[in-house]
PDB file of C-alpha atoms in Angstrom:
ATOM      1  CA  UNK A   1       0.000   0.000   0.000  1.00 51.00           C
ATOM      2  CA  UNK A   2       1.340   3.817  -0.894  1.00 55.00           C
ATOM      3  CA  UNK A   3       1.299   6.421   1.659  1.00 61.00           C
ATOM      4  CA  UNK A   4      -1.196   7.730   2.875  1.00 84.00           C
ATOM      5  CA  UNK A   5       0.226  11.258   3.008  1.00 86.00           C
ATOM      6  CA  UNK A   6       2.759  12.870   1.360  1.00 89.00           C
ATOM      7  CA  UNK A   7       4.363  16.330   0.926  1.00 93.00           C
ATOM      8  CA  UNK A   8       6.804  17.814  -1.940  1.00 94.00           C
ATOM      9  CA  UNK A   9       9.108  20.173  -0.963  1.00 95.00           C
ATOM     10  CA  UNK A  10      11.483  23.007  -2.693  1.00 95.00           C
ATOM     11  CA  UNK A  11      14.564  22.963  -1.217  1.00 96.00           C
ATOM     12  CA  UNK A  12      15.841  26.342  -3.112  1.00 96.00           C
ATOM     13  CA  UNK A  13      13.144  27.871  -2.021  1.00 94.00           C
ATOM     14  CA  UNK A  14      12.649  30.358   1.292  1.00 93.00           C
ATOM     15  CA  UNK A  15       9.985  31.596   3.216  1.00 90.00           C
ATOM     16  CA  UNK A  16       9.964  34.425   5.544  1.00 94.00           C
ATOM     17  CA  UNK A  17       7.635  32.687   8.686  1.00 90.00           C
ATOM     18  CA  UNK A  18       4.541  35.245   9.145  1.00 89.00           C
ATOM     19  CA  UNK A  19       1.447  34.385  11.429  1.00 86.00           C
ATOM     20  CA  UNK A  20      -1.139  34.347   8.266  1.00 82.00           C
ATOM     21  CA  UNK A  21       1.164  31.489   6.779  1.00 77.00           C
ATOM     22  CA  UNK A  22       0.432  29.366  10.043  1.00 80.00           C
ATOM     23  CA  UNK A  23      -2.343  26.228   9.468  1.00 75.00           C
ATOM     24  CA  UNK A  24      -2.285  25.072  13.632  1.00 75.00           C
ATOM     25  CA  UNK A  25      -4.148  25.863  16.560  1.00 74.00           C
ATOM     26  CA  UNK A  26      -1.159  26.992  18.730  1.00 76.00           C
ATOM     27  CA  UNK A  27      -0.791  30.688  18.835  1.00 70.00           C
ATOM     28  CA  UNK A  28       2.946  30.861  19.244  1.00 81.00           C
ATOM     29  CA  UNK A  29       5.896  29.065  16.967  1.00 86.00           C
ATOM     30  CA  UNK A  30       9.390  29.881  17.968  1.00 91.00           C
ATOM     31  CA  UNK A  31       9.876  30.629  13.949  1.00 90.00           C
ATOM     32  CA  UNK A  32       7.753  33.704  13.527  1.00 91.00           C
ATOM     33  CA  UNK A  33       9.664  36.343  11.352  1.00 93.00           C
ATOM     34  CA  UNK A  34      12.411  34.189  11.041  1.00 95.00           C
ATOM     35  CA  UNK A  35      13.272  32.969   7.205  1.00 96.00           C
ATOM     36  CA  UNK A  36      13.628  29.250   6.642  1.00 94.00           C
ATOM     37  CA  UNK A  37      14.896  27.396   3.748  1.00 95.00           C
ATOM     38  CA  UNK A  38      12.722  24.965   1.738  1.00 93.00           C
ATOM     39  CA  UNK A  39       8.978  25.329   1.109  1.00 90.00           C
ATOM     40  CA  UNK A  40       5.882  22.745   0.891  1.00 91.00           C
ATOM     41  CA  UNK A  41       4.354  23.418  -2.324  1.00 94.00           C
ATOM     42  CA  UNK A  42       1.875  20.404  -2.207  1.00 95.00           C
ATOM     43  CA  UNK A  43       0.431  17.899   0.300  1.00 92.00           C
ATOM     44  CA  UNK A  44      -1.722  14.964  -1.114  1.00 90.00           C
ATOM     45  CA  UNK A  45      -3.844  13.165   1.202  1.00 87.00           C
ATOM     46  CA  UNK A  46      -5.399   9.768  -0.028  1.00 83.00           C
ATOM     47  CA  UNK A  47      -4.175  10.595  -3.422  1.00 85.00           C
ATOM     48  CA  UNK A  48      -5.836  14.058  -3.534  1.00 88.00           C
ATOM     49  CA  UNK A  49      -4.063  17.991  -3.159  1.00 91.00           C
ATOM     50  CA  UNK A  50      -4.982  19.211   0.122  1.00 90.00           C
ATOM     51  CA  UNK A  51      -2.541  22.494  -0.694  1.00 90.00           C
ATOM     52  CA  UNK A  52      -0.375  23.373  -2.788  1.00 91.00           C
ATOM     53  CA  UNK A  53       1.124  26.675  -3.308  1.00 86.00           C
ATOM     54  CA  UNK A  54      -1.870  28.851  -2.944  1.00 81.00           C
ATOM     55  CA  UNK A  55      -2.825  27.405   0.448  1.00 85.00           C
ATOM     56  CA  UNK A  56      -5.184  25.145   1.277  1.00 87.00           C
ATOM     57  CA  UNK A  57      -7.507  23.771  -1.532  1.00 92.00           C
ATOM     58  CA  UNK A  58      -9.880  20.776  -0.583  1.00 90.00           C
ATOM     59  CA  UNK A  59     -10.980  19.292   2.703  1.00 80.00           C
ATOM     60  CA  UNK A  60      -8.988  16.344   3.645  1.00 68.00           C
ATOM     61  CA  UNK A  61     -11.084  13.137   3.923  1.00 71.00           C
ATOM     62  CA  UNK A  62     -12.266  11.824   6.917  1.00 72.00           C
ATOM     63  CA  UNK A  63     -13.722  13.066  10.519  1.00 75.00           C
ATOM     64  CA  UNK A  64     -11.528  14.376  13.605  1.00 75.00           C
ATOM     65  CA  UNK A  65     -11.783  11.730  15.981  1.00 80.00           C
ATOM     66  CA  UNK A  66     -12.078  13.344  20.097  1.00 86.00           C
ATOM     67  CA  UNK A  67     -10.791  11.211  22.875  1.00 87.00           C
ATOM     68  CA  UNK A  68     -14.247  10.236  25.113  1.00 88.00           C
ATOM     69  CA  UNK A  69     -14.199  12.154  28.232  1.00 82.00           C
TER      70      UNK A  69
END
């Protein structure tokens, strides 16, 4: 069985980390306004783009699961 997930990255490529370019919950990253090298320009999830360079661009499949309290 392929993966499940997968990402492709550009390794000559930089990006300068801003808050607006940040897809998680947590409000803090130890990388904001710093500039890294290497960039995601597409995710594929179950065989279909979830983002690519423009951002997010489809829903990924599936439900979040919540632990039972």
């Amino acid at each position: 069985r392929s993966s499940d997930l997968f990402a492709l990255v550009s390794l000559s490529r930089t990006i300068d980390v801003q808050e607006e370019d940040l897809f998680y919950r947590h409000p803090e990253t130890p990388y904001l306004g710093r500039r890294l090298r290497g960039r995601i320009v597409r995710t594929i999830l179950r065989g279909r783009t979830v983002f690519n360079d423009c951002g997010i661009v489809a829903q990924p499949p599936g439900r979040l699961i919540r632990p039972v309290k």
